[in-house]
Coordinates of C-alpha atoms in Angstrom, one line a residue:
M1 CA 0.0 0.0 0.0
S2 CA 1.4 3.4 -1.0
N3 CA 2.2 5.8 1.8
D4 CA 2.0 8.8 -0.6
R5 CA -0.4 11.5 0.3
L6 CA -2.1 14.4 -1.4
I7 CA -2.2 17.5 0.7
Y8 CA -3.7 21.0 0.4
L9 CA -2.2 23.9 2.4
P10 CA -3.3 27.5 2.1
L11 CA -0.7 30.1 3.2
G12 CA -2.9 33.1 2.3
G13 CA -6.4 33.8 0.9
A14 CA -8.2 31.3 3.2
G15 CA -9.7 33.4 6.1
E16 CA -9.3 36.7 4.2
I17 CA -10.0 38.2 0.8
G18 CA -6.7 38.9 -0.7
M19 CA -3.1 37.7 -0.5
N20 CA -3.8 34.4 -2.2
C21 CA -1.3 31.6 -2.0
Y22 CA -2.2 27.9 -2.0
L23 CA 0.1 24.8 -1.9
Y24 CA -0.6 21.3 -3.2
G25 CA 1.7 18.5 -2.3
Y26 CA 2.0 14.8 -3.2
G27 CA 4.4 12.1 -2.0
P28 CA 5.5 10.4 1.2
E29 CA 5.0 12.4 4.3
G30 CA 7.9 14.9 4.7
Q31 CA 9.1 14.2 1.1
E32 CA 6.1 15.6 -0.9
R33 CA 6.7 17.5 -4.1
F34 CA 4.8 20.8 -4.3
I35 CA 3.2 23.3 -6.6
I36 CA 2.1 26.8 -5.6
V37 CA -1.2 28.3 -6.9
D38 CA -1.0 32.1 -7.0
L39 CA 1.3 34.6 -5.2
G40 CA -0.8 37.6 -4.3
V41 CA -0.7 40.7 -2.1
T42 CA -3.2 42.6 0.0
F43 CA -3.1 46.3 0.8
P44 CA -2.4 48.1 4.0
N45 CA -4.4 50.7 5.8
M46 CA -3.4 53.6 8.1
D47 CA -5.2 52.1 11.1
T48 CA -3.4 48.7 11.3
T49 CA -0.3 49.0 9.0
P50 CA 0.7 52.7 8.7
G51 CA 3.5 53.4 6.3
V52 CA 3.4 49.9 4.8
D53 CA 3.4 49.7 1.0
L54 CA 2.2 46.1 0.4
I55 CA 1.5 42.9 2.4
F56 CA 2.5 39.4 1.2
P57 CA 1.8 36.0 2.6
D58 CA 4.7 34.6 4.7
I59 CA 6.1 32.0 2.4
S60 CA 8.8 30.8 4.8
W61 CA 7.4 27.3 5.1
I62 CA 7.6 26.5 1.4
A63 CA 10.8 28.6 0.9
E64 CA 12.5 26.2 3.3
R65 CA 11.4 23.4 1.0
A66 CA 12.0 25.2 -2.3
D67 CA 14.1 22.2 -3.5
R68 CA 10.8 20.3 -3.7
L69 CA 8.8 23.0 -5.5
D70 CA 8.0 22.0 -9.1
G71 CA 6.1 25.1 -10.3
I72 CA 4.1 28.2 -9.6
F73 CA 0.8 28.6 -11.4
I74 CA -1.0 31.9 -11.6
T75 CA -4.8 31.8 -12.2
H76 CA -5.3 35.4 -13.3
A77 CA -3.8 38.9 -13.1
H78 CA -5.5 40.5 -10.2
E79 CA -3.0 41.9 -7.6
D80 CA -4.2 39.6 -4.9
H81 CA -3.2 36.6 -7.1
V82 CA -0.1 37.8 -9.0
G83 CA 1.1 40.9 -7.1
A84 CA 3.8 39.2 -5.0
V85 CA 5.6 37.3 -7.9
G86 CA 8.3 39.9 -8.3
H87 CA 8.8 40.4 -4.6
V88 CA 9.2 36.7 -3.5
W89 CA 10.3 34.7 -6.5
N90 CA 13.9 34.9 -5.5
R91 CA 13.1 32.8 -2.4
L92 CA 11.4 30.1 -4.5
R93 CA 13.1 30.0 -7.9
A94 CA 10.6 27.7 -9.6
S95 CA 9.1 28.0 -13.1
V96 CA 6.1 30.3 -13.3
H97 CA 3.2 29.4 -15.6
A98 CA 0.3 31.7 -16.7
R99 CA -1.8 32.4 -19.7
P100 CA -0.7 35.3 -22.0
F101 CA -2.5 38.2 -20.4
T102 CA -1.5 37.2 -16.9
A103 CA 2.0 36.4 -18.1
N104 CA 2.2 40.0 -19.6
I105 CA 1.4 41.5 -16.2
A106 CA 3.7 39.0 -14.3
T107 CA 6.6 39.8 -16.7
R108 CA 6.4 43.5 -15.9
K109 CA 6.4 42.7 -12.2
M110 CA 9.5 40.5 -12.5
E111 CA 11.3 43.0 -14.7
E112 CA 10.7 45.7 -12.1
H113 CA 12.8 43.6 -9.7
G114 CA 15.5 42.7 -12.3
L115 CA 14.5 39.0 -12.4
D116 CA 15.1 36.7 -15.3
T117 CA 11.7 36.4 -17.1
S118 CA 12.8 33.3 -19.0
V119 CA 11.4 31.3 -16.0
L120 CA 7.9 32.5 -16.9
H121 CA 6.1 30.2 -19.3
I122 CA 3.0 31.0 -21.3
A123 CA 0.4 28.2 -20.9
K124 CA -2.2 27.2 -23.4
P125 CA -5.8 26.7 -22.3
W126 CA -7.3 23.3 -21.4
P127 CA -7.0 20.6 -22.6
E128 CA -3.3 21.4 -22.9
T129 CA -1.5 20.6 -19.6
V130 CA 1.8 21.4 -17.9
Q131 CA 3.7 18.6 -16.2
A132 CA 5.2 19.6 -12.8
G133 CA 6.6 16.7 -10.8
P134 CA 3.7 14.4 -9.9
F135 CA 1.1 17.1 -11.0
S136 CA -0.4 17.6 -14.4
V137 CA -1.9 21.1 -14.5
G138 CA -4.4 22.5 -17.0
F139 CA -5.7 26.1 -17.3
L140 CA -9.5 25.8 -17.7
P141 CA -11.0 29.1 -18.9
V142 CA -13.5 30.7 -16.6
S143 CA -15.3 34.0 -16.5
H144 CA -14.3 36.6 -14.0
S145 CA -13.8 40.4 -13.9
I146 CA -10.4 40.3 -15.6
P147 CA -9.4 38.7 -18.9
E148 CA -8.1 35.1 -19.3
S149 CA -9.0 34.0 -15.8
S150 CA -8.6 30.3 -15.4
A151 CA -9.5 27.5 -13.0
L152 CA -6.8 24.8 -12.6
V153 CA -7.4 21.2 -13.4
I154 CA -4.8 19.4 -11.2
D155 CA -4.4 15.7 -11.9
T156 CA -2.5 13.6 -9.4
P157 CA -1.9 9.9 -8.7
A158 CA -4.6 10.3 -6.0
G159 CA -7.2 11.9 -8.2
R160 CA -8.3 15.1 -9.9
I161 CA -8.5 18.5 -8.1
V162 CA -10.4 21.4 -9.6
H163 CA -9.2 24.7 -8.2
T164 CA -11.8 27.2 -9.4
G165 CA -9.8 30.4 -8.8
D166 CA -12.0 33.5 -8.8
F167 CA -15.0 32.8 -11.0
K168 CA -18.6 33.5 -11.9
I169 CA -20.9 31.8 -14.4
D170 CA -21.2 34.4 -17.1
T171 CA -21.9 33.4 -20.7
A172 CA -21.6 36.9 -22.0
P173 CA -18.7 38.6 -20.3
V174 CA -18.0 41.4 -22.9
V175 CA -14.3 40.8 -22.8
G176 CA -12.7 37.4 -22.2
E177 CA -14.0 33.9 -22.5
P178 CA -17.6 33.0 -21.6
F179 CA -18.3 30.2 -19.2
D180 CA -18.5 27.0 -21.2
H181 CA -20.8 24.6 -19.4
A182 CA -20.0 21.7 -21.8
Q183 CA -16.3 22.0 -21.2
W184 CA -16.6 22.1 -17.5
S185 CA -18.9 19.1 -17.6
E186 CA -16.3 17.2 -19.6
V187 CA -13.7 18.0 -17.0
A188 CA -16.0 16.5 -14.3
K189 CA -16.6 13.2 -16.1
P190 CA -13.5 11.3 -14.9
G191 CA -14.5 12.2 -11.3
V192 CA -13.4 15.1 -9.1
R193 CA -11.8 14.2 -5.8
A194 CA -11.8 17.8 -4.5
L195 CA -13.4 21.1 -5.6
V196 CA -11.3 23.9 -4.1
C197 CA -13.8 26.7 -4.5
D198 CA -14.2 30.5 -4.4
S199 CA -16.3 31.5 -1.4
T200 CA -16.5 35.3 -1.8
N201 CA -20.2 35.7 -2.5
V202 CA -21.5 32.7 -0.6
F203 CA -23.9 35.0 1.3
S204 CA -25.4 36.6 -1.8
G205 CA -28.6 34.6 -2.4
H206 CA -29.7 36.2 -5.7
P207 CA -28.4 34.9 -9.1
G208 CA -25.3 36.6 -10.5
R209 CA -25.7 39.0 -13.4
S210 CA -23.7 39.1 -16.6
E211 CA -21.2 41.8 -17.3
S212 CA -23.1 42.5 -20.5
T213 CA -26.1 43.8 -18.5
V214 CA -24.2 46.8 -17.3
G215 CA -23.4 48.4 -20.6
P216 CA -27.0 49.6 -21.5
E217 CA -27.5 51.1 -18.0
I218 CA -24.1 53.0 -18.2
S219 CA -24.8 54.3 -21.7
K220 CA -28.3 55.5 -20.7
L221 CA -26.8 57.4 -17.7
V222 CA -23.9 59.0 -19.5
S223 CA -26.0 60.2 -22.4
S224 CA -28.4 61.9 -20.0
L225 CA -25.8 64.0 -18.2
D226 CA -24.6 67.6 -18.7
G227 CA -21.2 68.8 -17.7
M228 CA -18.1 66.7 -17.4
V229 CA -18.5 63.0 -16.6
V230 CA -15.9 61.0 -14.6
A231 CA -16.2 57.3 -13.9
T232 CA -14.0 55.0 -11.8
T233 CA -13.8 51.2 -11.8
F234 CA -11.2 48.5 -11.1
A235 CA -8.4 49.1 -13.6
S236 CA -8.1 45.4 -14.1
N237 CA -11.7 45.1 -15.2
V238 CA -10.9 46.0 -18.8
A239 CA -14.4 44.8 -19.9
R240 CA -15.9 47.6 -17.7
V241 CA -13.3 50.1 -18.8
K242 CA -14.2 49.4 -22.4
T243 CA -17.9 49.6 -21.6
L244 CA -17.4 53.0 -20.0
A245 CA -15.3 54.3 -22.9
E246 CA -17.9 53.1 -25.4
A247 CA -20.6 54.8 -23.4
G248 CA -18.7 58.1 -23.5
I249 CA -18.0 57.8 -27.3
S250 CA -21.7 57.0 -28.0
A251 CA -22.7 60.1 -26.0
G252 CA -20.5 62.3 -28.2
R253 CA -17.7 62.7 -25.7
S254 CA -14.0 62.5 -26.0
V255 CA -12.6 59.9 -23.6
C256 CA -9.4 60.2 -21.5
L257 CA -7.9 57.4 -19.3
L258 CA -6.4 58.7 -16.0
G259 CA -4.0 56.6 -14.0
R260 CA -1.0 54.4 -14.9
A261 CA -2.7 51.2 -13.8
M262 CA -5.7 51.8 -16.2
R263 CA -3.4 52.5 -19.2
R264 CA -1.2 49.5 -18.3
M265 CA -4.1 47.1 -18.2
V266 CA -5.5 48.3 -21.5
E267 CA -2.1 48.0 -23.1
A268 CA -1.6 44.5 -21.8
S269 CA -5.0 43.5 -23.1
V270 CA -4.2 44.7 -26.6
Q271 CA -0.7 43.3 -26.6
S272 CA -1.9 39.8 -25.4
G273 CA -4.8 39.8 -27.9
V274 CA -7.5 39.9 -25.3
L275 CA -8.8 43.2 -26.7
S276 CA -8.8 43.4 -30.5
E277 CA -9.8 47.1 -30.3
F278 CA -10.4 49.8 -27.8
P279 CA -12.2 53.1 -28.4
A280 CA -9.9 56.0 -29.3
T281 CA -8.8 58.0 -26.3
I282 CA -7.1 61.4 -25.8
S283 CA -4.2 62.4 -23.5
P284 CA -4.8 64.5 -20.3
E285 CA -3.1 67.4 -22.1
D286 CA -5.6 67.3 -24.9
A287 CA -8.4 66.7 -22.5
R288 CA -7.8 70.1 -21.0
E289 CA -8.8 71.7 -24.3
V290 CA -12.1 69.8 -24.7
P291 CA -15.4 71.5 -23.6
R292 CA -16.5 70.0 -20.3
E293 CA -19.9 68.8 -21.7
S294 CA -17.9 66.9 -24.4
L295 CA -15.4 65.1 -22.1
M296 CA -15.5 61.9 -20.1
L297 CA -12.6 60.8 -17.8
I298 CA -12.1 57.2 -16.7
A299 CA -10.0 57.2 -13.6
T300 CA -8.3 54.8 -11.2
G301 CA -9.1 54.8 -7.5
S302 CA -12.4 53.1 -7.1
Q303 CA -11.4 52.0 -3.6
G304 CA -10.4 55.4 -2.4
E305 CA -6.7 54.9 -2.9
R306 CA -5.0 58.1 -1.8
R307 CA -2.6 58.4 -4.7
A308 CA -4.9 57.3 -7.4
A309 CA -6.5 59.7 -9.9
S310 CA -9.9 59.8 -8.3
A311 CA -8.5 60.9 -4.9
Q312 CA -6.3 63.5 -6.7
L313 CA -9.4 65.0 -8.4
S314 CA -11.3 65.0 -5.1
R315 CA -8.5 67.1 -3.6
G316 CA -8.8 69.8 -6.3
K317 CA -6.9 69.0 -9.5
H318 CA -5.1 66.3 -11.4
L319 CA -2.9 66.8 -14.4
G320 CA -4.6 70.2 -14.9
L321 CA -8.1 68.7 -14.9
K322 CA -10.7 69.8 -12.3
L323 CA -14.3 69.0 -11.5
N324 CA -16.8 71.8 -11.1
D325 CA -20.4 72.4 -9.9
G326 CA -22.7 70.4 -12.2
D327 CA -20.2 67.6 -13.2
T328 CA -20.9 64.0 -12.4
F329 CA -18.7 61.3 -10.8
L330 CA -19.8 57.6 -11.3
F331 CA -18.5 54.7 -9.1
S332 CA -18.9 51.7 -11.4
S333 CA -17.6 49.4 -8.7
K334 CA -18.3 47.8 -5.4
T335 CA -16.5 49.1 -2.3
I336 CA -14.4 46.3 -0.8
P337 CA -15.0 45.9 2.9
G338 CA -12.5 48.0 4.8
N339 CA -12.3 50.7 2.2
E340 CA -15.7 52.4 3.0
R341 CA -14.2 55.3 4.9
D342 CA -11.8 56.3 2.2
V343 CA -14.5 56.0 -0.5
I344 CA -17.0 58.1 1.5
N345 CA -14.4 60.8 2.1
I346 CA -13.9 61.1 -1.7
M347 CA -17.7 61.2 -2.2
N348 CA -18.1 64.0 0.3
A349 CA -15.2 65.9 -1.1
F350 CA -16.8 65.8 -4.6
S351 CA -20.2 66.8 -3.0
E352 CA -18.6 69.9 -1.5
M353 CA -17.5 70.9 -5.0
G354 CA -21.1 70.6 -6.2
V355 CA -20.4 67.4 -8.1
D356 CA -23.2 64.8 -8.3
V357 CA -21.9 61.4 -7.1
V358 CA -23.6 58.3 -8.5
D359 CA -22.7 55.0 -6.7
D360 CA -23.9 51.5 -7.3
N361 CA -26.2 50.9 -4.3
E362 CA -28.9 49.8 -6.6
G363 CA -26.7 47.4 -8.6
R364 CA -27.2 49.1 -12.0
Y365 CA -23.7 50.1 -12.8
H366 CA -21.6 47.2 -11.5
V367 CA -21.8 43.4 -11.3
S368 CA -19.5 41.3 -9.2
G369 CA -16.8 39.0 -10.7
H370 CA -17.5 36.3 -8.1
A371 CA -20.1 33.5 -8.0
N372 CA -23.2 34.1 -5.9
R373 CA -24.7 31.3 -3.9
P374 CA -26.8 29.9 -6.8
D375 CA -23.7 29.8 -9.0
L376 CA -21.8 28.0 -6.3
E377 CA -24.6 25.5 -6.1
A378 CA -24.4 25.1 -9.9
M379 CA -20.7 24.5 -9.7
H380 CA -21.0 21.8 -7.0
E381 CA -23.7 20.2 -9.2
M382 CA -21.5 20.3 -12.3
M383 CA -18.4 19.0 -10.7
Q384 CA -20.0 16.4 -8.4
P385 CA -16.8 16.4 -6.2
Q386 CA -16.1 14.0 -3.4
F387 CA -14.9 16.9 -1.2
V388 CA -15.5 20.6 -1.2
V389 CA -12.7 22.8 0.2
P390 CA -13.8 26.5 0.4
M391 CA -11.1 29.1 -0.2
H392 CA -10.9 32.8 -1.2
G393 CA -12.9 34.3 1.6
E394 CA -13.0 35.5 5.2
H395 CA -13.5 32.8 7.8
R396 CA -17.2 33.4 7.9
H397 CA -17.4 32.8 4.1
L398 CA -15.4 29.6 4.4
R399 CA -17.6 28.3 7.2
E400 CA -20.8 29.2 5.4
H401 CA -19.5 27.5 2.2
V402 CA -18.9 24.3 4.2
K403 CA -22.5 24.5 5.4
L404 CA -23.6 24.9 1.8
A405 CA -21.6 21.8 0.7
D406 CA -23.0 19.8 3.6
S407 CA -26.6 20.8 2.7
L408 CA -26.0 19.6 -0.8
G409 CA -24.9 16.2 0.5
R410 CA -21.2 16.7 0.0
T411 CA -18.3 16.7 2.5
G412 CA -17.0 20.2 3.1
V413 CA -13.8 20.9 5.0
L414 CA -12.9 24.2 6.8
A415 CA -9.3 24.9 6.1
P416 CA -8.2 28.5 6.9
N417 CA -4.6 29.6 6.4
G418 CA -2.0 27.2 7.8
T419 CA -4.4 24.2 7.9
C420 CA -2.8 21.2 6.1
V421 CA -5.5 18.9 4.8
S422 CA -4.9 15.4 3.5
L423 CA -7.2 14.7 0.5
S424 CA -6.0 11.1 0.0
G425 CA -8.5 9.0 1.8
N426 CA -12.2 8.6 1.8
E427 CA -12.6 11.7 4.0
P428 CA -10.5 14.9 4.1
K429 CA -8.4 15.0 7.2
V430 CA -6.6 17.8 8.9
V431 CA -3.1 16.4 9.4
D432 CA -1.0 19.4 10.5
Y433 CA -1.1 23.1 11.2
V434 CA 1.6 25.3 9.8
E435 CA 2.6 28.7 11.2
T436 CA 1.5 31.4 8.7
G437 CA 1.6 35.1 8.8
R438 CA 2.3 38.3 6.8
T439 CA 5.3 40.0 5.3
Y440 CA 5.3 43.7 4.9
L441 CA 7.0 45.7 2.1
D442 CA 8.0 48.8 4.1
G443 CA 9.7 51.2 1.6
A444 CA 12.4 49.1 0.0
V445 CA 12.6 46.5 2.8
Q446 CA 10.6 43.4 3.5
I447 CA 9.8 43.0 7.2
G448 CA 7.9 40.4 9.2
A449 CA 4.5 41.3 10.7
M450 CA 5.7 40.2 14.1
D451 CA 9.0 42.0 14.0
G452 CA 7.5 44.9 16.1
I453 CA 8.4 47.7 13.6
V454 CA 4.8 48.5 12.6
R455 CA 3.6 47.9 16.2
D456 CA 6.1 50.5 17.5
R457 CA 5.0 52.9 14.7
I458 CA 1.4 52.6 15.8
R459 CA 2.3 53.1 19.4
M460 CA 4.1 56.3 18.5
A461 CA 1.2 57.5 16.4
V462 CA -1.3 56.8 19.3
N463 CA 0.8 57.9 22.2
G464 CA 3.2 60.5 20.9
H465 CA 7.0 60.4 21.3
M466 CA 9.5 62.0 23.7
V467 CA 13.3 62.0 23.5
V468 CA 15.3 62.4 26.7
T469 CA 19.0 63.3 26.4
L470 CA 21.5 63.1 29.2
I471 CA 25.3 63.6 29.3
I472 CA 27.3 61.8 32.0
D473 CA 30.8 63.2 32.7
E474 CA 34.1 61.5 33.3
D475 CA 33.3 61.2 37.0
D476 CA 30.1 59.3 36.2
A477 CA 27.9 62.2 37.3
P478 CA 25.3 64.1 35.3
L479 CA 26.7 67.0 33.3
G480 CA 23.9 69.5 33.6
E481 CA 20.3 68.6 33.5
P482 CA 18.6 66.3 31.0
W483 CA 16.7 67.9 28.1
V484 CA 13.5 66.7 26.5
E485 CA 12.0 67.0 23.0
V486 CA 8.4 66.2 22.5
I487 CA 6.9 65.0 19.1
G488 CA 3.1 64.6 18.6
L489 CA 2.2 65.8 22.0
P490 CA 0.5 69.0 23.4
E491 CA 3.0 71.7 24.1
K492 CA 1.4 72.5 27.5
G493 CA -0.4 70.4 30.1
R494 CA -2.6 70.9 33.2
S495 CA -0.1 73.2 34.9
N496 CA -0.1 75.5 31.8
A497 CA 3.7 75.2 31.7
A498 CA 5.6 73.8 28.8
L499 CA 5.4 70.0 28.8
A500 CA 9.1 69.6 28.0
E501 CA 10.1 71.9 30.9
V502 CA 7.9 70.1 33.4
V503 CA 9.4 66.7 32.4
E504 CA 12.9 68.1 32.5
A505 CA 12.4 69.4 36.0
D506 CA 11.0 66.1 37.3
L507 CA 13.9 64.2 35.6
A508 CA 16.5 66.6 37.2
Q509 CA 15.0 65.8 40.7
L510 CA 15.1 62.1 39.9
L511 CA 18.8 62.4 39.1
Q512 CA 19.5 64.1 42.4
R513 CA 18.0 61.2 44.3
M514 CA 19.6 58.5 42.1
D515 CA 22.3 56.3 43.7
D516 CA 25.7 55.6 42.0
K517 CA 24.7 52.0 41.2
T518 CA 21.9 53.2 38.9
L519 CA 24.0 56.0 37.3
L520 CA 26.7 53.4 36.4
D521 CA 24.3 50.9 34.9
D522 CA 23.0 52.0 31.4
D523 CA 20.0 49.7 31.5
K524 CA 18.8 50.8 35.0
L525 CA 19.4 54.4 34.1
D526 CA 17.5 54.1 30.8
D527 CA 14.6 52.4 32.6
A528 CA 14.4 54.9 35.5
L529 CA 14.4 57.9 33.1
K530 CA 11.7 56.3 30.9
R531 CA 9.4 55.6 33.8
Q532 CA 9.7 59.1 35.2
A533 CA 9.2 60.8 31.8
R534 CA 6.1 58.8 31.1
Q535 CA 4.7 59.4 34.6
S536 CA 5.4 63.1 34.4
A537 CA 3.7 63.3 31.0
N538 CA 0.7 61.3 32.3
D539 CA 0.3 63.8 35.2
E540 CA 0.4 66.7 32.8
I541 CA -1.5 65.6 29.8
G542 CA -3.1 62.2 30.8
R543 CA -1.0 60.2 28.3
K544 CA 2.0 58.1 28.6
P545 CA 4.2 58.6 25.4
E546 CA 6.8 56.4 23.9
V547 CA 10.1 57.5 25.3
T548 CA 13.6 57.2 23.8
V549 CA 16.5 57.8 26.2
V550 CA 19.9 58.9 24.8
V551 CA 22.7 58.8 27.3
S552 CA 26.2 60.0 26.3
R553 CA 29.1 59.2 28.5
L554 CA 32.3 61.3 28.3
S555 CA 35.4 59.3 28.6

């Protein structure tokens, strides 16, 4: 009897929406060969990760076993699936496989980091396959909100896995391949051991809508408006970008794309053959010369990103273009949970300018790229899997998807990040737990989420900062009194005296009482000065700041 096992291990994307990274392994325990599906990022926010640029999954576990990694497979070109390739590939050094549009985006990311792009291989769609160790992997076209999205058909000696990636069942997606029921049914015929399935919209009980239903509504809206029209959507949703551009052209407006990501996605779509044509656009410089009522801008920043074009416009002006009273701003997008505050701030900024803001609360100008509950049920029915493993969702989504699978008479398994599941037997079995986490890109440096750097940054932001400087002379006695600098704290406290002066006076008294043993011990001296500085500040302003003590000893 073989002691080989087939395992599934998510390092990111299971228990959160974003930062997708999934491992599949096959072989004897401790000697498995592996493939990675997706290497994505998630985005920081000022509340929990101030100053951080990007967040990646912690790939340490598989990096330590990189000699047993047979390939990296990218399902599509959204940042939460491909965004980490350039940042972490050096630790993995395995071949990367993707379809042409995704490969175009991945190539740019690798080139930005000076990596050899010859390791990136363009895959053909199913039924073509790629052999990677014990795995045979095929890219099965599926509809989503970005071109050339693919599920993966992963054949192993232990059976077939279908990893859906992000998907919806859309037979008229405007750009990209329509969902092919016949092809998916053929894939299911040999039997599917495990369906590893998108869970994002498991709580949405209504049937999903096709991308093609959005165009007429957007065209009707744009043609009815006076003044300048600005629309924002996800830059990667080139079908929507094309729909918006066509609506502008049909309303007799010149169209201008604002934002590097928007232009890059359109260029990649044309270069890879996903888009055969795109409506003619004009440059921002030319747009400044067009009458307002004859101009439509399509801008990045649908999620309130501070540096994106939409946010720039909300702050007054971007590339010489400015919104005025009577103009209209359309959000042809859904606000991702966590981004609500930033989006509302932009909406209010436009409102203060007299700009009419149109959002998608009624579902007329945006459709999701993810399968709603009826589509998930249809996918289960098509695939008839032995097991269902929910992925791509917060914990509540995964848990609800397990309940859905169970209600349909199938075995669901809850496997958030770090849960190693054996798919070899008659029942899925949790066989191990792996420590997972996050890695931050902080400027030009990658740091661990547990390194304490961002934690200290948050503490300084919340509590303020105080620097205490003291000079000790050759006789190990204080040379003068300590002096204090305060940052991010009120200048005066309850006594109405300068905060720095109050703390300096208290520290001077402390030094007069201090014994020689403490003065000679840097650690004890540091600790005593910190305690007194924080206590003095708390007495004055009701807050204990972070304190840095600098002691200089003259020799």
